[in-house]
Coordinates of C-alpha atoms and ligand atoms in Angstrom, one line a residue:
X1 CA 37.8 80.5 99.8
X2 CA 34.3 79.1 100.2
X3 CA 31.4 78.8 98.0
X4 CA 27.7 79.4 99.9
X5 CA 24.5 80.5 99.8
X6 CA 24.2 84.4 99.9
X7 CA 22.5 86.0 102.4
X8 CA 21.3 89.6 102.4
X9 CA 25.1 91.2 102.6
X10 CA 25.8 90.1 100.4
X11 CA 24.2 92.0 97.7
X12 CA 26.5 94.8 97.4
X13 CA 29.0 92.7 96.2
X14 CA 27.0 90.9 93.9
X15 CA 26.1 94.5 92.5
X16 CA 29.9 95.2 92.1
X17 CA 30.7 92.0 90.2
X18 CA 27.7 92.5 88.0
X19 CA 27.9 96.1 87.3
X20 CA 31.5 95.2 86.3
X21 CA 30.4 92.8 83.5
X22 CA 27.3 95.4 82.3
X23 CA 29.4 98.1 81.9
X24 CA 31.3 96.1 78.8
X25 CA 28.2 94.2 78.0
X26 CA 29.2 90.9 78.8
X27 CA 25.9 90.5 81.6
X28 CA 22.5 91.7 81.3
X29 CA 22.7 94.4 84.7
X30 CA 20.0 93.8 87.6
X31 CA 18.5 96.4 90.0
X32 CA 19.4 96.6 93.6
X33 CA 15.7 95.7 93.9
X34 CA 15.8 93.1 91.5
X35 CA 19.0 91.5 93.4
X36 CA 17.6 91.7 96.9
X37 CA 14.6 89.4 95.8
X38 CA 16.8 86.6 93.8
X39 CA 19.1 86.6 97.1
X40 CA 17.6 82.8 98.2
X41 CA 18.5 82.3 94.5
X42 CA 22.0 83.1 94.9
X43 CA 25.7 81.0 95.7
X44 CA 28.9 83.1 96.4
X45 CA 32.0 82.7 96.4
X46 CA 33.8 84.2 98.9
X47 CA 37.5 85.5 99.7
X48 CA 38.2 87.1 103.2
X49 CA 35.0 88.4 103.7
X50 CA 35.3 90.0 100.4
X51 CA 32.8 88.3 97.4
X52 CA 34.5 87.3 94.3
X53 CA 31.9 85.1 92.4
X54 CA 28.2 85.1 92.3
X55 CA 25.7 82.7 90.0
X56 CA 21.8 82.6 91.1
X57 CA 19.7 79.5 90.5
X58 CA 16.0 80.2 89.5
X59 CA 13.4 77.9 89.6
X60 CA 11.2 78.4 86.4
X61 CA 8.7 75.7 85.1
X62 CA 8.3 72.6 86.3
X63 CA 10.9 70.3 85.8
X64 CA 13.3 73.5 84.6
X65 CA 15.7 76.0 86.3
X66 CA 17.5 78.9 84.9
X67 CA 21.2 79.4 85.9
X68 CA 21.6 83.3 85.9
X69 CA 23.7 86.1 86.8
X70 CA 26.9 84.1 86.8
X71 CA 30.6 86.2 86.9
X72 CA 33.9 85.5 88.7
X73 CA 36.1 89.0 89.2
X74 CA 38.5 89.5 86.6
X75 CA 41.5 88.7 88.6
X76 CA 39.6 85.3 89.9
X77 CA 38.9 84.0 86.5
X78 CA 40.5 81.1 85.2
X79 CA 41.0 79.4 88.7
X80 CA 38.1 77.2 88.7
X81 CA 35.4 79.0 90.9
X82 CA 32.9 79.4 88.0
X83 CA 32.9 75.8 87.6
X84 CA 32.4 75.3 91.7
X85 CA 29.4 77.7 91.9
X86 CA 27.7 76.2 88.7
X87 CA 28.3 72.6 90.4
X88 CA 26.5 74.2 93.0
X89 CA 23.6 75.4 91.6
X90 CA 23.2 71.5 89.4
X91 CA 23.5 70.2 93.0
X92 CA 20.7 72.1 94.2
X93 CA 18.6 71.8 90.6
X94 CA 18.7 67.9 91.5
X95 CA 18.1 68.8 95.1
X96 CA 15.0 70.2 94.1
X97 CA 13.6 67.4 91.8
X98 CA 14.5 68.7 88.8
X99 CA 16.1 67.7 85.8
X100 CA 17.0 70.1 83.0
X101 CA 18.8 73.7 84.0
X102 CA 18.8 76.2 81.0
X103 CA 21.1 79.4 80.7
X104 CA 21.3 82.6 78.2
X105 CA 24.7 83.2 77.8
X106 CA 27.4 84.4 75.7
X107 CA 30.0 82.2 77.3
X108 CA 29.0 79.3 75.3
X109 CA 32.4 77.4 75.5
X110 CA 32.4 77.8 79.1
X111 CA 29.0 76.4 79.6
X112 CA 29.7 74.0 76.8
X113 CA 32.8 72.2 79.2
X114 CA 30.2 72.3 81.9
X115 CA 27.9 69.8 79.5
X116 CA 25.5 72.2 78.5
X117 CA 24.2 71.8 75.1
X118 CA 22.8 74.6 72.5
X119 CA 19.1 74.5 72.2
X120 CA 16.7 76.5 69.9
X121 CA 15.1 79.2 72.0
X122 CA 11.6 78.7 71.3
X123 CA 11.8 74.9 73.9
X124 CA 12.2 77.5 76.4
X125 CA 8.9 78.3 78.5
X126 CA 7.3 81.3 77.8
X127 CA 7.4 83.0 81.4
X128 CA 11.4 82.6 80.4
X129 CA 10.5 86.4 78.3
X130 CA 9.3 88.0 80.8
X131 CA 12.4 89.3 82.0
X132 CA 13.2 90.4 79.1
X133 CA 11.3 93.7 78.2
X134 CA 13.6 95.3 80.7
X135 CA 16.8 94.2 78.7
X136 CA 18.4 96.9 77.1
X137 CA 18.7 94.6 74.1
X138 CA 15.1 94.0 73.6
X139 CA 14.4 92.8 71.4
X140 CA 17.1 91.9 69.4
X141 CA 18.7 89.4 72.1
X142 CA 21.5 87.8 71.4
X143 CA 22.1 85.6 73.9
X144 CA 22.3 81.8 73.2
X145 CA 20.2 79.4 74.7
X146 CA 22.1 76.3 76.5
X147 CA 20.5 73.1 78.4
X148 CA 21.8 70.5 81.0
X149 CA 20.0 67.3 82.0
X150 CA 21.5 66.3 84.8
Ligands
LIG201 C1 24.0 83.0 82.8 C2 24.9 84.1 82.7 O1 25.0 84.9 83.6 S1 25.9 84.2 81.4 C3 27.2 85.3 81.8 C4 28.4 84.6 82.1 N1 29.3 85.6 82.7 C5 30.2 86.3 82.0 O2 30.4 86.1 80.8 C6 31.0 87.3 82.8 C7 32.5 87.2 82.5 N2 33.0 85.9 82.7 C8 33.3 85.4 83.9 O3 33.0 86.0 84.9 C9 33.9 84.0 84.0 O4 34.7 83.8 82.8 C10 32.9 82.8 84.1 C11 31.9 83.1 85.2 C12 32.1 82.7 82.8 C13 33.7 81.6 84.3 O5 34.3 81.6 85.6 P1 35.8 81.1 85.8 O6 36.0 81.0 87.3 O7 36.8 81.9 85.0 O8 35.7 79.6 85.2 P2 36.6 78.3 85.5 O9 38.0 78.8 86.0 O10 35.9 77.4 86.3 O11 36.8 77.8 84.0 C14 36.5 76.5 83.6 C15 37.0 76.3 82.2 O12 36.2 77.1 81.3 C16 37.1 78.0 80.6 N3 36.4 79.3 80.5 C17 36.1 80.1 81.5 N4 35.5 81.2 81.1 C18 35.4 81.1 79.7 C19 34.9 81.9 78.7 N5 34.2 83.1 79.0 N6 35.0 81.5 77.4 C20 35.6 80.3 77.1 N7 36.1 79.5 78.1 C21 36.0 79.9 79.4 C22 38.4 78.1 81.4 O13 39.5 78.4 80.6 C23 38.4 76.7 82.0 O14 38.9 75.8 81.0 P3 39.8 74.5 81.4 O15 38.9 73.6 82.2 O16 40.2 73.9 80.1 O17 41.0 75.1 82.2

């Protein structure tokens, strides 16, 4: 089991994992198209050649990065790989110069053991919304906003 940057073949299993989660409303779902242009964004984990954990890391202000698109497969969960591919993406957020890597999630105890803190929405930067007239929730999201300085 190895966790690496994706490359291009890795989309389709991305898609799987994602669709997965969308399907019961636990992710936001993404676009082949949408997925093919985050792929530099992206760590996998992987399991004889099959992908059974995604998270993409998004650089979106200055000093800020957005930790998105995160799942593990069902019958992965609970094994630690979530907590490798986030460590990850922090490695590559300080890699990058920066400091403070936000998430909207609904796995807030999750992200909490990680050391991410609640914040209020509005301290996100406004390009963070963007996104988000293509969520099926618009505009009543109900995600929660999370922080780490690392
Ligand atoms: C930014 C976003 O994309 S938000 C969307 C997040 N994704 C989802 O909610 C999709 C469904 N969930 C998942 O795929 C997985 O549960 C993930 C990705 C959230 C976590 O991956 P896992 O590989 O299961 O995490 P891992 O095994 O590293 O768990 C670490 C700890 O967090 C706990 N944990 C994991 N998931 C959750 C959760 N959803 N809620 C509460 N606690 C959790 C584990 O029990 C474990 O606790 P421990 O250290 O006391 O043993």
């Amino acid at each position: 089991m190895i966790i690496r940057k994706a490359n291009v073949n890795d989309i389709p299993g991305i898609k799987s994992i994602i669709d997965h989660y969308a399907k019961i409303e636990k992710m936001l779902p993404r676009s082949l198209s949408e997925l093919y242009e985050f792929t530099r964004s992206f760590y996998v984990c992987e399991k004889d050649g099959e992908i059974i954990g995604c998270c993409a890391l998004q650089v979106s202000w200055e000093d800020m990065a957005e930790v998105m698109s995160f799942a593990v497969r069902p019958e992965y969960r609970e094994k630690g790989i979530g907590t490798d591919l986030i460590k990850a993406c922090l490695k590559e957020a300080k890699d990058l110069g920066i400091n403070n890597v936000f998430t909207l999630t609904y796995a807030v105890p999750f992200f909490e053991k990680q050391g991410f803190e609640i914040i209020d929405k509005q301290l996100l930067p406004h390009k963070v919304w963007s996104g988000c007239i293509k969520c099926p929730k618009f505009p009543n999201c109900d995600e929660v906003a999370m922080m780490k300085k690392i």
